[in-house]
């Protein structure tokens, strides 16, 4: 069967700890990015340094009411008894969440783009977006061409990471020319392919979108 959703309640519980196979211990801190503007309610998740402004990443088929919605990241601080203490904490974004309703998610489903069918997935397979610049994000499909200032290592998106020594964030970036926003964050261990899930409330309403960056290893959860 396709890869199942994980226990994202624990992912977004401040103070939750987990142990990696390497023996390193991670402690979760939930950090807000801010309120993301979704003028059309069509959600896009991708590596912004690869696709923002190119119109190459299609939004998910499930839409929400236009509005402003909170984005937050579950940031894991990793420590190891085998490594000397560091002045710079070792931080990785374990997951990022776009909150549509402040209600518990009781069911989860793959966030799909047009043409994708979850029933075609094999054992532990998933649909995910590719990362080649160590970064993920959420934004509205209508905002895709609204960041003319962002190109490679120029513009407010790059500046947000550069000004913080490329710490994983999260960051809410606003285009100075259009006012559109993108919520960006480091993508776990870096490059790869990462799935996004849709959590629904007990009544079937969309509660959130969650991108999992595979930092927490389920088999080694405490």
PDB file of C-alpha atoms in Angstrom:
ATOM      1  CA  UNK A   1       0.000   0.000   0.000  1.00  0.00           C
ATOM      2  CA  UNK A   2       1.154   3.627  -0.467  1.00  0.00           C
ATOM      3  CA  UNK A   3       3.168   5.288   2.256  1.00  0.00           C
ATOM      4  CA  UNK A   4       0.836   6.108   5.173  1.00  0.00           C
ATOM      5  CA  UNK A   5       0.765   9.445   6.954  1.00  0.00           C
ATOM      6  CA  UNK A   6       2.755   9.647  10.179  1.00  0.00           C
ATOM      7  CA  UNK A   7       1.687  10.925  13.583  1.00  0.00           C
ATOM      8  CA  UNK A   8       1.869  14.637  12.856  1.00  0.00           C
ATOM      9  CA  UNK A   9       0.364  15.535  16.228  1.00  0.00           C
ATOM     10  CA  UNK A  10       3.697  14.527  17.764  1.00  0.00           C
ATOM     11  CA  UNK A  11       5.626  16.320  15.043  1.00  0.00           C
ATOM     12  CA  UNK A  12       3.972  19.592  16.076  1.00  0.00           C
ATOM     13  CA  UNK A  13       4.114  19.085  19.830  1.00  0.00           C
ATOM     14  CA  UNK A  14       6.721  21.435  21.348  1.00  0.00           C
ATOM     15  CA  UNK A  15       9.217  19.508  23.422  1.00  0.00           C
ATOM     16  CA  UNK A  16       8.571  16.188  21.691  1.00  0.00           C
ATOM     17  CA  UNK A  17      11.804  14.185  21.552  1.00  0.00           C
ATOM     18  CA  UNK A  18      12.904  11.395  19.267  1.00  0.00           C
ATOM     19  CA  UNK A  19      16.060   9.356  18.755  1.00  0.00           C
ATOM     20  CA  UNK A  20      17.690   8.743  15.395  1.00  0.00           C
ATOM     21  CA  UNK A  21      19.328   5.475  14.420  1.00  0.00           C
ATOM     22  CA  UNK A  22      22.674   7.261  14.810  1.00  0.00           C
ATOM     23  CA  UNK A  23      21.900   7.864  18.485  1.00  0.00           C
ATOM     24  CA  UNK A  24      21.374  11.609  18.085  1.00  0.00           C
ATOM     25  CA  UNK A  25      18.422  13.022  20.014  1.00  0.00           C
ATOM     26  CA  UNK A  26      16.064  15.566  18.480  1.00  0.00           C
ATOM     27  CA  UNK A  27      13.826  17.994  20.337  1.00  0.00           C
ATOM     28  CA  UNK A  28      10.938  19.689  18.525  1.00  0.00           C
ATOM     29  CA  UNK A  29      10.246  23.420  18.626  1.00  0.00           C
ATOM     30  CA  UNK A  30       7.259  24.742  16.656  1.00  0.00           C
ATOM     31  CA  UNK A  31       8.151  28.060  15.016  1.00  0.00           C
ATOM     32  CA  UNK A  32       5.715  30.392  13.245  1.00  0.00           C
ATOM     33  CA  UNK A  33       6.480  31.854   9.840  1.00  0.00           C
ATOM     34  CA  UNK A  34       3.454  34.165   9.742  1.00  0.00           C
ATOM     35  CA  UNK A  35       0.214  34.328   7.801  1.00  0.00           C
ATOM     36  CA  UNK A  36       0.437  33.257   4.169  1.00  0.00           C
ATOM     37  CA  UNK A  37      -1.870  35.029   1.726  1.00  0.00           C
ATOM     38  CA  UNK A  38      -3.818  32.650  -0.503  1.00  0.00           C
ATOM     39  CA  UNK A  39      -5.702  34.953  -2.906  1.00  0.00           C
ATOM     40  CA  UNK A  40      -7.112  32.029  -4.924  1.00  0.00           C
ATOM     41  CA  UNK A  41      -7.002  29.228  -2.343  1.00  0.00           C
ATOM     42  CA  UNK A  42      -4.955  26.999  -4.687  1.00  0.00           C
ATOM     43  CA  UNK A  43      -2.004  25.731  -2.684  1.00  0.00           C
ATOM     44  CA  UNK A  44       1.425  25.071  -4.168  1.00  0.00           C
ATOM     45  CA  UNK A  45       4.266  23.256  -2.371  1.00  0.00           C
ATOM     46  CA  UNK A  46       7.696  23.096  -4.012  1.00  0.00           C
ATOM     47  CA  UNK A  47      11.355  24.115  -3.909  1.00  0.00           C
ATOM     48  CA  UNK A  48      10.952  27.871  -4.521  1.00  0.00           C
ATOM     49  CA  UNK A  49      14.484  28.337  -5.833  1.00  0.00           C
ATOM     50  CA  UNK A  50      13.673  25.904  -8.618  1.00  0.00           C
ATOM     51  CA  UNK A  51      10.100  26.725  -9.590  1.00  0.00           C
ATOM     52  CA  UNK A  52       8.882  30.050  -8.158  1.00  0.00           C
ATOM     53  CA  UNK A  53       8.023  32.314 -11.063  1.00  0.00           C
ATOM     54  CA  UNK A  54       8.366  29.655 -13.743  1.00  0.00           C
ATOM     55  CA  UNK A  55       4.795  28.328 -13.642  1.00  0.00           C
ATOM     56  CA  UNK A  56       6.095  24.766 -13.645  1.00  0.00           C
ATOM     57  CA  UNK A  57       4.587  23.533 -10.358  1.00  0.00           C
ATOM     58  CA  UNK A  58       0.855  22.878 -10.418  1.00  0.00           C
ATOM     59  CA  UNK A  59      -1.282  23.505  -7.333  1.00  0.00           C
ATOM     60  CA  UNK A  60      -2.920  20.679  -5.436  1.00  0.00           C
ATOM     61  CA  UNK A  61      -6.357  19.570  -6.588  1.00  0.00           C
ATOM     62  CA  UNK A  62      -7.877  20.260  -3.144  1.00  0.00           C
ATOM     63  CA  UNK A  63      -8.544  23.975  -2.717  1.00  0.00           C
ATOM     64  CA  UNK A  64      -9.482  26.139   0.273  1.00  0.00           C
ATOM     65  CA  UNK A  65     -11.282  29.417   0.774  1.00  0.00           C
ATOM     66  CA  UNK A  66      -9.104  32.414  -0.160  1.00  0.00           C
ATOM     67  CA  UNK A  67      -7.638  34.126   2.873  1.00  0.00           C
ATOM     68  CA  UNK A  68      -4.609  34.335   5.127  1.00  0.00           C
ATOM     69  CA  UNK A  69      -3.471  31.202   6.913  1.00  0.00           C
ATOM     70  CA  UNK A  70      -0.800  30.436   9.470  1.00  0.00           C
ATOM     71  CA  UNK A  71       2.354  28.591   8.432  1.00  0.00           C
ATOM     72  CA  UNK A  72       4.617  26.980  10.998  1.00  0.00           C
ATOM     73  CA  UNK A  73       7.564  24.615  11.023  1.00  0.00           C
ATOM     74  CA  UNK A  74       8.437  21.779  13.369  1.00  0.00           C
ATOM     75  CA  UNK A  75      12.148  22.437  13.850  1.00  0.00           C
ATOM     76  CA  UNK A  76      14.252  19.686  15.397  1.00  0.00           C
ATOM     77  CA  UNK A  77      17.376  20.601  17.371  1.00  0.00           C
ATOM     78  CA  UNK A  78      19.726  17.627  17.254  1.00  0.00           C
ATOM     79  CA  UNK A  79      22.279  16.799  19.928  1.00  0.00           C
ATOM     80  CA  UNK A  80      24.743  13.933  20.245  1.00  0.00           C
ATOM     81  CA  UNK A  81      26.933  12.788  23.115  1.00  0.00           C
ATOM     82  CA  UNK A  82      29.549  11.788  20.560  1.00  0.00           C
ATOM     83  CA  UNK A  83      30.035  15.341  19.313  1.00  0.00           C
ATOM     84  CA  UNK A  84      31.446  18.310  21.243  1.00  0.00           C
ATOM     85  CA  UNK A  85      29.031  21.140  22.144  1.00  0.00           C
ATOM     86  CA  UNK A  86      28.624  23.755  19.427  1.00  0.00           C
ATOM     87  CA  UNK A  87      27.835  27.463  19.590  1.00  0.00           C
ATOM     88  CA  UNK A  88      25.539  26.911  16.615  1.00  0.00           C
ATOM     89  CA  UNK A  89      22.687  24.468  17.219  1.00  0.00           C
ATOM     90  CA  UNK A  90      22.188  21.696  14.680  1.00  0.00           C
ATOM     91  CA  UNK A  91      18.657  22.412  13.438  1.00  0.00           C
ATOM     92  CA  UNK A  92      16.560  20.698  10.785  1.00  0.00           C
ATOM     93  CA  UNK A  93      12.972  21.317   9.704  1.00  0.00           C
ATOM     94  CA  UNK A  94      11.176  18.027  10.329  1.00  0.00           C
ATOM     95  CA  UNK A  95       7.885  19.169   8.793  1.00  0.00           C
ATOM     96  CA  UNK A  96       6.071  22.316   7.682  1.00  0.00           C
ATOM     97  CA  UNK A  97       2.363  22.967   8.171  1.00  0.00           C
ATOM     98  CA  UNK A  98      -0.130  25.307   6.537  1.00  0.00           C
ATOM     99  CA  UNK A  99      -3.003  25.602   9.029  1.00  0.00           C
ATOM    100  CA  UNK A 100      -6.433  26.134   7.512  1.00  0.00           C
ATOM    101  CA  UNK A 101      -8.511  25.355  10.630  1.00  0.00           C
ATOM    102  CA  UNK A 102      -7.404  25.135  14.240  1.00  0.00           C
ATOM    103  CA  UNK A 103      -9.085  21.768  14.626  1.00  0.00           C
ATOM    104  CA  UNK A 104      -7.564  18.307  15.005  1.00  0.00           C
ATOM    105  CA  UNK A 105      -6.981  16.337  11.821  1.00  0.00           C
ATOM    106  CA  UNK A 106      -8.675  12.948  12.170  1.00  0.00           C
ATOM    107  CA  UNK A 107      -7.905  11.609   8.688  1.00  0.00           C
ATOM    108  CA  UNK A 108      -5.062  12.117   6.223  1.00  0.00           C
ATOM    109  CA  UNK A 109      -4.770  11.877   2.460  1.00  0.00           C
ATOM    110  CA  UNK A 110      -2.064  12.496  -0.117  1.00  0.00           C
ATOM    111  CA  UNK A 111      -2.052  16.035  -1.507  1.00  0.00           C
ATOM    112  CA  UNK A 112      -2.302  15.400  -5.235  1.00  0.00           C
ATOM    113  CA  UNK A 113      -1.649  17.440  -8.337  1.00  0.00           C
ATOM    114  CA  UNK A 114      -3.746  17.053 -11.499  1.00  0.00           C
ATOM    115  CA  UNK A 115      -3.139  13.674 -13.125  1.00  0.00           C
ATOM    116  CA  UNK A 116      -1.901  11.974  -9.959  1.00  0.00           C
ATOM    117  CA  UNK A 117      -3.822   8.974  -8.599  1.00  0.00           C
ATOM    118  CA  UNK A 118      -2.933   7.607  -5.162  1.00  0.00           C
ATOM    119  CA  UNK A 119      -4.366   4.194  -6.045  1.00  0.00           C
ATOM    120  CA  UNK A 120      -1.548   3.743  -8.556  1.00  0.00           C
ATOM    121  CA  UNK A 121       1.151   3.979  -5.884  1.00  0.00           C
ATOM    122  CA  UNK A 122       3.023   0.841  -4.848  1.00  0.00           C
ATOM    123  CA  UNK A 123       4.153  -0.215  -1.393  1.00  0.00           C
ATOM    124  CA  UNK A 124       5.493   2.754   0.586  1.00  0.00           C
ATOM    125  CA  UNK A 125       5.457   4.936  -2.536  1.00  0.00           C
ATOM    126  CA  UNK A 126       4.324   8.554  -2.455  1.00  0.00           C
ATOM    127  CA  UNK A 127       3.951  11.629  -4.614  1.00  0.00           C
ATOM    128  CA  UNK A 128       6.284  14.419  -3.585  1.00  0.00           C
ATOM    129  CA  UNK A 129       8.035  17.487  -4.883  1.00  0.00           C
ATOM    130  CA  UNK A 130      11.680  17.484  -5.811  1.00  0.00           C
ATOM    131  CA  UNK A 131      14.187  19.615  -3.911  1.00  0.00           C
ATOM    132  CA  UNK A 132      17.553  20.578  -5.364  1.00  0.00           C
ATOM    133  CA  UNK A 133      18.290  23.748  -3.393  1.00  0.00           C
ATOM    134  CA  UNK A 134      17.621  22.461   0.127  1.00  0.00           C
ATOM    135  CA  UNK A 135      14.440  24.493   0.479  1.00  0.00           C
ATOM    136  CA  UNK A 136      10.668  23.945   0.503  1.00  0.00           C
ATOM    137  CA  UNK A 137       7.735  26.333   0.603  1.00  0.00           C
ATOM    138  CA  UNK A 138       4.011  27.000   0.402  1.00  0.00           C
ATOM    139  CA  UNK A 139       2.441  29.696  -1.737  1.00  0.00           C
ATOM    140  CA  UNK A 140      -0.707  30.419  -3.747  1.00  0.00           C
ATOM    141  CA  UNK A 141      -0.832  29.513  -7.439  1.00  0.00           C
ATOM    142  CA  UNK A 142      -1.819  33.100  -8.210  1.00  0.00           C
ATOM    143  CA  UNK A 143       1.443  34.254  -6.629  1.00  0.00           C
ATOM    144  CA  UNK A 144       3.653  32.190  -8.914  1.00  0.00           C
ATOM    145  CA  UNK A 145       4.594  35.028 -11.245  1.00  0.00           C
ATOM    146  CA  UNK A 146       4.405  37.691  -8.532  1.00  0.00           C
ATOM    147  CA  UNK A 147       8.055  37.591  -7.448  1.00  0.00           C
ATOM    148  CA  UNK A 148       9.940  39.297 -10.284  1.00  0.00           C
ATOM    149  CA  UNK A 149      12.689  40.229  -7.804  1.00  0.00           C
ATOM    150  CA  UNK A 150      13.552  36.579  -7.106  1.00  0.00           C
ATOM    151  CA  UNK A 151      16.069  34.999  -9.413  1.00  0.00           C
ATOM    152  CA  UNK A 152      18.751  32.515  -8.261  1.00  0.00           C
ATOM    153  CA  UNK A 153      20.662  34.188  -5.429  1.00  0.00           C
ATOM    154  CA  UNK A 154      18.969  37.559  -5.747  1.00  0.00           C
ATOM    155  CA  UNK A 155      15.815  39.007  -4.244  1.00  0.00           C
ATOM    156  CA  UNK A 156      13.910  38.855  -0.927  1.00  0.00           C
ATOM    157  CA  UNK A 157      13.695  35.057  -0.826  1.00  0.00           C
ATOM    158  CA  UNK A 158      17.463  34.630  -0.957  1.00  0.00           C
ATOM    159  CA  UNK A 159      17.937  37.580   1.415  1.00  0.00           C
ATOM    160  CA  UNK A 160      15.716  35.971   4.071  1.00  0.00           C
ATOM    161  CA  UNK A 161      18.052  32.977   4.316  1.00  0.00           C
ATOM    162  CA  UNK A 162      21.258  34.969   3.794  1.00  0.00           C
ATOM    163  CA  UNK A 163      20.459  37.437   6.589  1.00  0.00           C
ATOM    164  CA  UNK A 164      20.136  34.549   9.042  1.00  0.00           C
ATOM    165  CA  UNK A 165      23.252  32.634   7.934  1.00  0.00           C
ATOM    166  CA  UNK A 166      21.024  30.192   6.062  1.00  0.00           C
ATOM    167  CA  UNK A 167      19.307  28.925   9.211  1.00  0.00           C
ATOM    168  CA  UNK A 168      16.344  26.700   8.252  1.00  0.00           C
ATOM    169  CA  UNK A 169      13.666  29.226   9.156  1.00  0.00           C
ATOM    170  CA  UNK A 170      10.750  29.323   8.578  1.00  0.00           C
ATOM    171  CA  UNK A 171      10.476  32.648   6.751  1.00  0.00           C
ATOM    172  CA  UNK A 172       7.518  34.561   5.376  1.00  0.00           C
ATOM    173  CA  UNK A 173       8.732  36.484   2.335  1.00  0.00           C
ATOM    174  CA  UNK A 174       6.758  39.312   0.735  1.00  0.00           C
ATOM    175  CA  UNK A 175       7.307  40.632  -2.766  1.00  0.00           C
ATOM    176  CA  UNK A 176       7.957  44.384  -2.446  1.00  0.00           C
ATOM    177  CA  UNK A 177       6.380  45.035  -5.829  1.00  0.00           C
ATOM    178  CA  UNK A 178       3.196  42.926  -5.614  1.00  0.00           C
ATOM    179  CA  UNK A 179       2.585  42.157  -1.925  1.00  0.00           C
ATOM    180  CA  UNK A 180       2.258  38.439  -2.593  1.00  0.00           C
ATOM    181  CA  UNK A 181       3.804  36.079  -0.055  1.00  0.00           C
ATOM    182  CA  UNK A 182       5.667  32.783   0.102  1.00  0.00           C
ATOM    183  CA  UNK A 183       6.457  30.792   3.250  1.00  0.00           C
ATOM    184  CA  UNK A 184       9.870  29.114   2.896  1.00  0.00           C
ATOM    185  CA  UNK A 185      11.937  26.788   5.083  1.00  0.00           C
ATOM    186  CA  UNK A 186      14.842  24.378   4.943  1.00  0.00           C
ATOM    187  CA  UNK A 187      13.938  20.909   3.654  1.00  0.00           C
ATOM    188  CA  UNK A 188      15.067  18.541   6.400  1.00  0.00           C
ATOM    189  CA  UNK A 189      18.375  16.937   5.471  1.00  0.00           C
ATOM    190  CA  UNK A 190      18.416  18.798   2.153  1.00  0.00           C
ATOM    191  CA  UNK A 191      17.751  17.645  -1.390  1.00  0.00           C
ATOM    192  CA  UNK A 192      15.329  14.821  -2.157  1.00  0.00           C
ATOM    193  CA  UNK A 193      11.618  14.330  -2.785  1.00  0.00           C
ATOM    194  CA  UNK A 194       9.070  15.061  -0.061  1.00  0.00           C
ATOM    195  CA  UNK A 195       5.339  14.321   0.257  1.00  0.00           C
ATOM    196  CA  UNK A 196       2.612  16.703   1.343  1.00  0.00           C
ATOM    197  CA  UNK A 197      -0.454  15.467   3.213  1.00  0.00           C
ATOM    198  CA  UNK A 198      -3.888  16.961   3.731  1.00  0.00           C
ATOM    199  CA  UNK A 199      -5.384  16.584   7.191  1.00  0.00           C
ATOM    200  CA  UNK A 200      -9.171  16.689   7.497  1.00  0.00           C
ATOM    201  CA  UNK A 201     -11.369  17.340  10.496  1.00  0.00           C
ATOM    202  CA  UNK A 202     -13.988  14.921  11.805  1.00  0.00           C
ATOM    203  CA  UNK A 203     -16.531  16.639   9.535  1.00  0.00           C
ATOM    204  CA  UNK A 204     -14.324  16.336   6.450  1.00  0.00           C
ATOM    205  CA  UNK A 205     -13.143  19.941   6.253  1.00  0.00           C
ATOM    206  CA  UNK A 206      -9.521  20.706   5.366  1.00  0.00           C
ATOM    207  CA  UNK A 207      -7.597  21.316   8.572  1.00  0.00           C
ATOM    208  CA  UNK A 208      -4.047  21.618   7.219  1.00  0.00           C
ATOM    209  CA  UNK A 209      -1.410  20.769   4.636  1.00  0.00           C
ATOM    210  CA  UNK A 210       1.745  19.123   6.027  1.00  0.00           C
ATOM    211  CA  UNK A 211       5.005  18.491   4.170  1.00  0.00           C
ATOM    212  CA  UNK A 212       7.120  15.774   5.791  1.00  0.00           C
ATOM    213  CA  UNK A 213      10.904  16.088   5.414  1.00  0.00           C
ATOM    214  CA  UNK A 214      11.693  12.654   6.900  1.00  0.00           C
ATOM    215  CA  UNK A 215      13.847  13.928   9.761  1.00  0.00           C
ATOM    216  CA  UNK A 216      11.915  11.956  12.376  1.00  0.00           C
ATOM    217  CA  UNK A 217      12.441   8.246  11.889  1.00  0.00           C
ATOM    218  CA  UNK A 218       9.265   6.454  12.908  1.00  0.00           C
ATOM    219  CA  UNK A 219      11.035   3.239  13.826  1.00  0.00           C
ATOM    220  CA  UNK A 220      13.154   5.095  16.338  1.00  0.00           C
ATOM    221  CA  UNK A 221      10.544   7.400  17.889  1.00  0.00           C
ATOM    222  CA  UNK A 222      10.630   7.577  21.676  1.00  0.00           C
TER     223      UNK A 222
END
